[in-house]
């Protein structure tokens, strides 16, 4: 949220602070100032530009259109300046850019004034036009000032240009009270008064002059849903002339990044950002029957809003209606039919407090996020509703010539102040330091809280309605500590850190561990939407329609169900990159998939998914490019399982999958922990991916369970050498490597350490239905050096098992 320092200073007596000091204080109270920005109406603030008086002006001897002027710039030494403006004349007061000044003209880059000879005459500066100073677009001639201007006066002073500083505050969702300049001023003054003992005050513009001028217009108000609109106030103003706002009002809005529209709209925006109270102006002559009805939308009701969209309203939407139709989506966006235009002469001005949940649901339902909904969703102060209305009415009298033509209508349901019992011991315990009870009470009173029933143990506190988030004792302690100052909590001279037991694996810790692993392996993390297209999901076979979790109010027909697989998002990311000539991709994503089970319950499952496509190794002088294959994604899963200590008991098997081919399933016991395979071409093509892609999906919950229940063990590094033996085997084509590996380990449990596949051959030199595998076997004894006899016996057992179990034939 953007806060103007010049504006903030008008709301407090603490204006002698510097913007940096104010930023530091606010940050220490929890309103973190993320950036302090300098705002200049003109770049450079016309540094080096001063008022000058043209003493003499004669024709240039070498050019018909140039003049040679003698100019007094207030330093006692008149300068000779060559000027080409047709309107320059003696005795004028002008703006002069002195030598060394950098100007920032409109529509061009900056340039620096230098001494120069123009057609043989020396020129020491420049007499400036408005566009050359960045003050406008006029280049018909130089700017001529009032005769009272004094030579040597800085231009910024003569033109009364004022710079500003903007505090960019990272507002947390609970701090709805600080959604305006007034709320920020309250915190600044409370912290300053407590920490320095000063007596600064928060200032509000008086509204005592508010009175009804006539009875030219009255709009009757009816609130049919007091729960959704616990307070609703309004009044009618007539005699309005819609036009541009005065300069001061436009400057205030521009300083915080708002574009001035007209005086009526600008006043409502000004009050909203000053007080945090949204307002809305209706063209009173467009309200049918002269009525305002606060109600829920009728079945089938529609409204064209100010953004030109024809919106279908839900019966859960709160609307502001006239006698015939909806005129506005309450607290979110106005209707086009009742909006203020240049021809508007009378308005009904609304100030309300709407139910936060109602507004939030309506805004989400329509995909809207406006300044008004941003505030109403978080809760506004119900006690400032009428003050904001009067403040705006008086401003409209000032800037639009309005007459107040009705009394204030105020329909309110009383909202009591929340009461919380605060124990002084809890303050010390939660703050980690003692704070005197008198100081605790003083801070609470500085924050507009009421205190009563105080004794040695604690105090009863009434919390103002604008702090809707303060409901518990811990909330009050937080309020005390932030005004006391988080940075004022003392650091002990010595910190004692006891030895702690390594905590169990948490879901979040596991996800971070996986992310770090895959990032180190060259994968890039992507985050894709959880919503996918239901029709395409069913068509591709990822799930049956009954298994999908459908949204009741999807924002788009293309995104109407929650994803049953992580694959689709990764393919979309791949397609996006492939379209931009990025062909070698390694992605991973952590997220959830959703499924409706046969009994109707919805299950959410944590998943981590990998997608590899393109070349595993790029082409270089050392060799050709190596395209990715199933073995690459399988190797990534095996490496992860090994790092987690789960590889030893993992078993693999070939299975069927609706989206993948050549699918390998990894199991631990009876539970599946990973699935991997090649993305079917038809599936990849549906997402505009036209090259082979390989996919793996890890079941996070199962892996976490295994890590929690598994026991870490230590094995001493072997002191004795290992021995390698190789076998070349002729096999049936259906036999997979996993079966060979499993058979070998079952045959030799004591000495066999590793099995590796280092060559595969399938071709016309082999019988039909056959293939050749070359396997390596690493044998080692942890207690002694192996003898040739021991190695041969072990390899004999392995050969025999392979021959009997899988029909392997020894080659060569």
PDB file of N, CA, C and O in Angstrom, residues 1-5 8 22-23 25-27 29-37 166-172 175 178-181 183-185 187-188 374:
ATOM      1  N   UNK A   1       0.838  -1.184   0.000  1.00  0.00           N
ATOM      2  CA  UNK A   1       0.000   0.000   0.000  1.00  0.00           C
ATOM      3  C   UNK A   1       0.882   1.246   0.000  1.00  0.00           C
ATOM      4  O   UNK A   1       1.872   1.314   0.714  1.00  0.00           O
ATOM      5  N   UNK A   2       0.498   2.242  -0.812  1.00  0.00           N
ATOM      6  CA  UNK A   2       1.288   3.456  -0.961  1.00  0.00           C
ATOM      7  C   UNK A   2       0.754   4.555  -0.044  1.00  0.00           C
ATOM      8  O   UNK A   2      -0.439   4.869  -0.072  1.00  0.00           O
ATOM      9  N   UNK A   3       1.650   5.120   0.744  1.00  0.00           N
ATOM     10  CA  UNK A   3       1.304   6.187   1.674  1.00  0.00           C
ATOM     11  C   UNK A   3       2.149   7.409   1.329  1.00  0.00           C
ATOM     12  O   UNK A   3       3.378   7.349   1.305  1.00  0.00           O
ATOM     13  N   UNK A   4       1.474   8.541   1.068  1.00  0.00           N
ATOM     14  CA  UNK A   4       2.169   9.782   0.764  1.00  0.00           C
ATOM     15  C   UNK A   4       2.619  10.450   2.071  1.00  0.00           C
ATOM     16  O   UNK A   4       1.811  10.670   2.984  1.00  0.00           O
ATOM     17  N   UNK A   5       3.916  10.787   2.137  1.00  0.00           N
ATOM     18  CA  UNK A   5       4.425  11.427   3.347  1.00  0.00           C
ATOM     19  C   UNK A   5       3.830  12.821   3.532  1.00  0.00           C
ATOM     20  O   UNK A   5       3.459  13.212   4.646  1.00  0.00           O
ATOM     21  N   UNK A   8       0.393  12.234   4.850  1.00  0.00           N
ATOM     22  CA  UNK A   8       0.441  11.710   6.218  1.00  0.00           C
ATOM     23  C   UNK A   8       0.736  12.819   7.223  1.00  0.00           C
ATOM     24  O   UNK A   8       0.193  12.839   8.333  1.00  0.00           O
ATOM     25  N   UNK A  22      10.236   8.187   9.989  1.00  0.00           N
ATOM     26  CA  UNK A  22       8.870   7.644  10.048  1.00  0.00           C
ATOM     27  C   UNK A  22       8.840   6.207   9.543  1.00  0.00           C
ATOM     28  O   UNK A  22       8.164   5.343  10.120  1.00  0.00           O
ATOM     29  N   UNK A  23       9.585   5.930   8.479  1.00  0.00           N
ATOM     30  CA  UNK A  23       9.625   4.563   7.932  1.00  0.00           C
ATOM     31  C   UNK A  23      10.198   3.594   8.945  1.00  0.00           C
ATOM     32  O   UNK A  23       9.692   2.474   9.106  1.00  0.00           O
ATOM     33  N   UNK A  25      10.164   3.871  12.252  1.00  0.00           N
ATOM     34  CA  UNK A  25       9.209   3.684  13.349  1.00  0.00           C
ATOM     35  C   UNK A  25       8.077   2.764  12.921  1.00  0.00           C
ATOM     36  O   UNK A  25       7.687   1.829  13.650  1.00  0.00           O
ATOM     37  N   UNK A  26       7.533   2.999  11.732  1.00  0.00           N
ATOM     38  CA  UNK A  26       6.415   2.170  11.264  1.00  0.00           C
ATOM     39  C   UNK A  26       6.844   0.720  11.090  1.00  0.00           C
ATOM     40  O   UNK A  26       6.103  -0.202  11.452  1.00  0.00           O
ATOM     41  N   UNK A  27       8.038   0.508  10.553  1.00  0.00           N
ATOM     42  CA  UNK A  27       8.526  -0.860  10.374  1.00  0.00           C
ATOM     43  C   UNK A  27       8.655  -1.563  11.712  1.00  0.00           C
ATOM     44  O   UNK A  27       8.325  -2.752  11.852  1.00  0.00           O
ATOM     45  N   UNK A  29       6.855  -1.162  14.229  1.00  0.00           N
ATOM     46  CA  UNK A  29       5.535  -1.471  14.799  1.00  0.00           C
ATOM     47  C   UNK A  29       4.818  -2.578  14.043  1.00  0.00           C
ATOM     48  O   UNK A  29       3.694  -2.938  14.386  1.00  0.00           O
ATOM     49  N   UNK A  30       5.442  -3.101  13.000  1.00  0.00           N
ATOM     50  CA  UNK A  30       4.808  -4.171  12.227  1.00  0.00           C
ATOM     51  C   UNK A  30       4.254  -3.717  10.896  1.00  0.00           C
ATOM     52  O   UNK A  30       3.855  -4.544  10.083  1.00  0.00           O
ATOM     53  N   UNK A  31       4.207  -2.388  10.650  1.00  0.00           N
ATOM     54  CA  UNK A  31       3.812  -1.888   9.332  1.00  0.00           C
ATOM     55  C   UNK A  31       5.094  -1.717   8.522  1.00  0.00           C
ATOM     56  O   UNK A  31       5.669  -0.634   8.437  1.00  0.00           O
ATOM     57  N   UNK A  32       5.541  -2.801   7.930  1.00  0.00           N
ATOM     58  CA  UNK A  32       6.857  -2.815   7.306  1.00  0.00           C
ATOM     59  C   UNK A  32       6.890  -1.940   6.058  1.00  0.00           C
ATOM     60  O   UNK A  32       6.141  -2.151   5.106  1.00  0.00           O
ATOM     61  N   UNK A  33       7.757  -0.943   6.074  1.00  0.00           N
ATOM     62  CA  UNK A  33       7.966  -0.095   4.905  1.00  0.00           C
ATOM     63  C   UNK A  33       8.986  -0.794   4.012  1.00  0.00           C
ATOM     64  O   UNK A  33      10.171  -0.841   4.317  1.00  0.00           O
ATOM     65  N   UNK A  34       8.501  -1.348   2.916  1.00  0.00           N
ATOM     66  CA  UNK A  34       9.350  -2.136   2.027  1.00  0.00           C
ATOM     67  C   UNK A  34      10.189  -1.261   1.104  1.00  0.00           C
ATOM     68  O   UNK A  34      11.251  -1.668   0.645  1.00  0.00           O
ATOM     69  N   UNK A  35       9.693  -0.037   0.841  1.00  0.00           N
ATOM     70  CA  UNK A  35      10.437   0.863  -0.033  1.00  0.00           C
ATOM     71  C   UNK A  35      10.044   2.294   0.274  1.00  0.00           C
ATOM     72  O   UNK A  35       8.888   2.590   0.556  1.00  0.00           O
ATOM     73  N   UNK A  36      11.022   3.180   0.244  1.00  0.00           N
ATOM     74  CA  UNK A  36      10.800   4.613   0.409  1.00  0.00           C
ATOM     75  C   UNK A  36      11.156   5.273  -0.908  1.00  0.00           C
ATOM     76  O   UNK A  36      12.315   5.294  -1.314  1.00  0.00           O
ATOM     77  N   UNK A  37      10.157   5.799  -1.594  1.00  0.00           N
ATOM     78  CA  UNK A  37      10.327   6.311  -2.954  1.00  0.00           C
ATOM     79  C   UNK A  37      10.206   7.825  -2.968  1.00  0.00           C
ATOM     80  O   UNK A  37       9.295   8.396  -2.351  1.00  0.00           O
ATOM     81  N   UNK A 166       6.981   8.570  -0.944  1.00  0.00           N
ATOM     82  CA  UNK A 166       5.926   7.559  -0.825  1.00  0.00           C
ATOM     83  C   UNK A 166       6.477   6.366  -0.068  1.00  0.00           C
ATOM     84  O   UNK A 166       7.534   5.827  -0.415  1.00  0.00           O
ATOM     85  N   UNK A 167       5.768   5.965   0.986  1.00  0.00           N
ATOM     86  CA  UNK A 167       6.140   4.806   1.781  1.00  0.00           C
ATOM     87  C   UNK A 167       5.356   3.608   1.265  1.00  0.00           C
ATOM     88  O   UNK A 167       4.118   3.599   1.326  1.00  0.00           O
ATOM     89  N   UNK A 168       6.058   2.645   0.719  1.00  0.00           N
ATOM     90  CA  UNK A 168       5.413   1.411   0.227  1.00  0.00           C
ATOM     91  C   UNK A 168       5.351   0.432   1.387  1.00  0.00           C
ATOM     92  O   UNK A 168       6.375  -0.120   1.806  1.00  0.00           O
ATOM     93  N   UNK A 169       4.135   0.218   1.930  1.00  0.00           N
ATOM     94  CA  UNK A 169       3.967  -0.615   3.123  1.00  0.00           C
ATOM     95  C   UNK A 169       3.473  -1.999   2.713  1.00  0.00           C
ATOM     96  O   UNK A 169       2.489  -2.131   1.982  1.00  0.00           O
ATOM     97  N   UNK A 170       4.181  -3.029   3.183  1.00  0.00           N
ATOM     98  CA  UNK A 170       3.748  -4.407   2.955  1.00  0.00           C
ATOM     99  C   UNK A 170       2.698  -4.769   3.992  1.00  0.00           C
ATOM    100  O   UNK A 170       3.011  -5.303   5.047  1.00  0.00           O
ATOM    101  N   UNK A 171       1.458  -4.476   3.679  1.00  0.00           N
ATOM    102  CA  UNK A 171       0.372  -4.612   4.652  1.00  0.00           C
ATOM    103  C   UNK A 171      -0.044  -6.072   4.786  1.00  0.00           C
ATOM    104  O   UNK A 171      -0.348  -6.734   3.789  1.00  0.00           O
ATOM    105  N   UNK A 172      -0.055  -6.581   6.013  1.00  0.00           N
ATOM    106  CA  UNK A 172      -0.513  -7.951   6.260  1.00  0.00           C
ATOM    107  C   UNK A 172      -2.039  -7.980   6.267  1.00  0.00           C
ATOM    108  O   UNK A 172      -2.683  -6.968   6.580  1.00  0.00           O
ATOM    109  N   UNK A 175      -4.264  -6.363   9.122  1.00  0.00           N
ATOM    110  CA  UNK A 175      -4.192  -4.949   9.482  1.00  0.00           C
ATOM    111  C   UNK A 175      -5.121  -4.103   8.618  1.00  0.00           C
ATOM    112  O   UNK A 175      -4.713  -3.167   7.924  1.00  0.00           O
ATOM    113  N   UNK A 178      -5.119  -0.212   8.940  1.00  0.00           N
ATOM    114  CA  UNK A 178      -4.056   0.622   8.357  1.00  0.00           C
ATOM    115  C   UNK A 178      -4.202   0.733   6.847  1.00  0.00           C
ATOM    116  O   UNK A 178      -3.223   0.961   6.143  1.00  0.00           O
ATOM    117  N   UNK A 179      -5.423   0.599   6.324  1.00  0.00           N
ATOM    118  CA  UNK A 179      -5.636   0.659   4.879  1.00  0.00           C
ATOM    119  C   UNK A 179      -5.919   2.080   4.410  1.00  0.00           C
ATOM    120  O   UNK A 179      -6.490   2.297   3.350  1.00  0.00           O
ATOM    121  N   UNK A 180      -5.540   3.052   5.228  1.00  0.00           N
ATOM    122  CA  UNK A 180      -5.670   4.457   4.866  1.00  0.00           C
ATOM    123  C   UNK A 180      -4.622   5.257   5.610  1.00  0.00           C
ATOM    124  O   UNK A 180      -3.990   4.781   6.554  1.00  0.00           O
ATOM    125  N   UNK A 181      -4.425   6.504   5.195  1.00  0.00           N
ATOM    126  CA  UNK A 181      -3.408   7.343   5.820  1.00  0.00           C
ATOM    127  C   UNK A 181      -3.693   7.576   7.300  1.00  0.00           C
ATOM    128  O   UNK A 181      -2.770   7.658   8.116  1.00  0.00           O
ATOM    129  N   UNK A 183      -5.125   5.550   9.488  1.00  0.00           N
ATOM    130  CA  UNK A 183      -4.746   4.392  10.284  1.00  0.00           C
ATOM    131  C   UNK A 183      -3.240   4.297  10.474  1.00  0.00           C
ATOM    132  O   UNK A 183      -2.758   3.937  11.557  1.00  0.00           O
ATOM    133  N   UNK A 184      -2.465   4.635   9.429  1.00  0.00           N
ATOM    134  CA  UNK A 184      -1.012   4.630   9.557  1.00  0.00           C
ATOM    135  C   UNK A 184      -0.575   5.718  10.533  1.00  0.00           C
ATOM    136  O   UNK A 184       0.342   5.512  11.345  1.00  0.00           O
ATOM    137  N   UNK A 185      -1.229   6.890  10.467  1.00  0.00           N
ATOM    138  CA  UNK A 185      -0.892   7.983  11.388  1.00  0.00           C
ATOM    139  C   UNK A 185      -1.137   7.578  12.838  1.00  0.00           C
ATOM    140  O   UNK A 185      -0.374   7.966  13.733  1.00  0.00           O
ATOM    141  N   UNK A 187      -0.791   4.605  14.234  1.00  0.00           N
ATOM    142  CA  UNK A 187       0.329   3.785  14.710  1.00  0.00           C
ATOM    143  C   UNK A 187       1.586   4.624  14.898  1.00  0.00           C
ATOM    144  O   UNK A 187       2.338   4.432  15.857  1.00  0.00           O
ATOM    145  N   UNK A 188       1.835   5.533  13.970  1.00  0.00           N
ATOM    146  CA  UNK A 188       3.030   6.376  14.061  1.00  0.00           C
ATOM    147  C   UNK A 188       2.999   7.215  15.332  1.00  0.00           C
ATOM    148  O   UNK A 188       3.993   7.294  16.065  1.00  0.00           O
ATOM    149  N   UNK A 374     -11.074  -4.729  -1.644  1.00  0.00           N
ATOM    150  CA  UNK A 374      -9.865  -4.995  -0.867  1.00  0.00           C
ATOM    151  C   UNK A 374     -10.068  -4.587   0.593  1.00  0.00           C
ATOM    152  O   UNK A 374      -9.619  -5.290   1.516  1.00  0.00           O
TER     153      UNK A 374
END
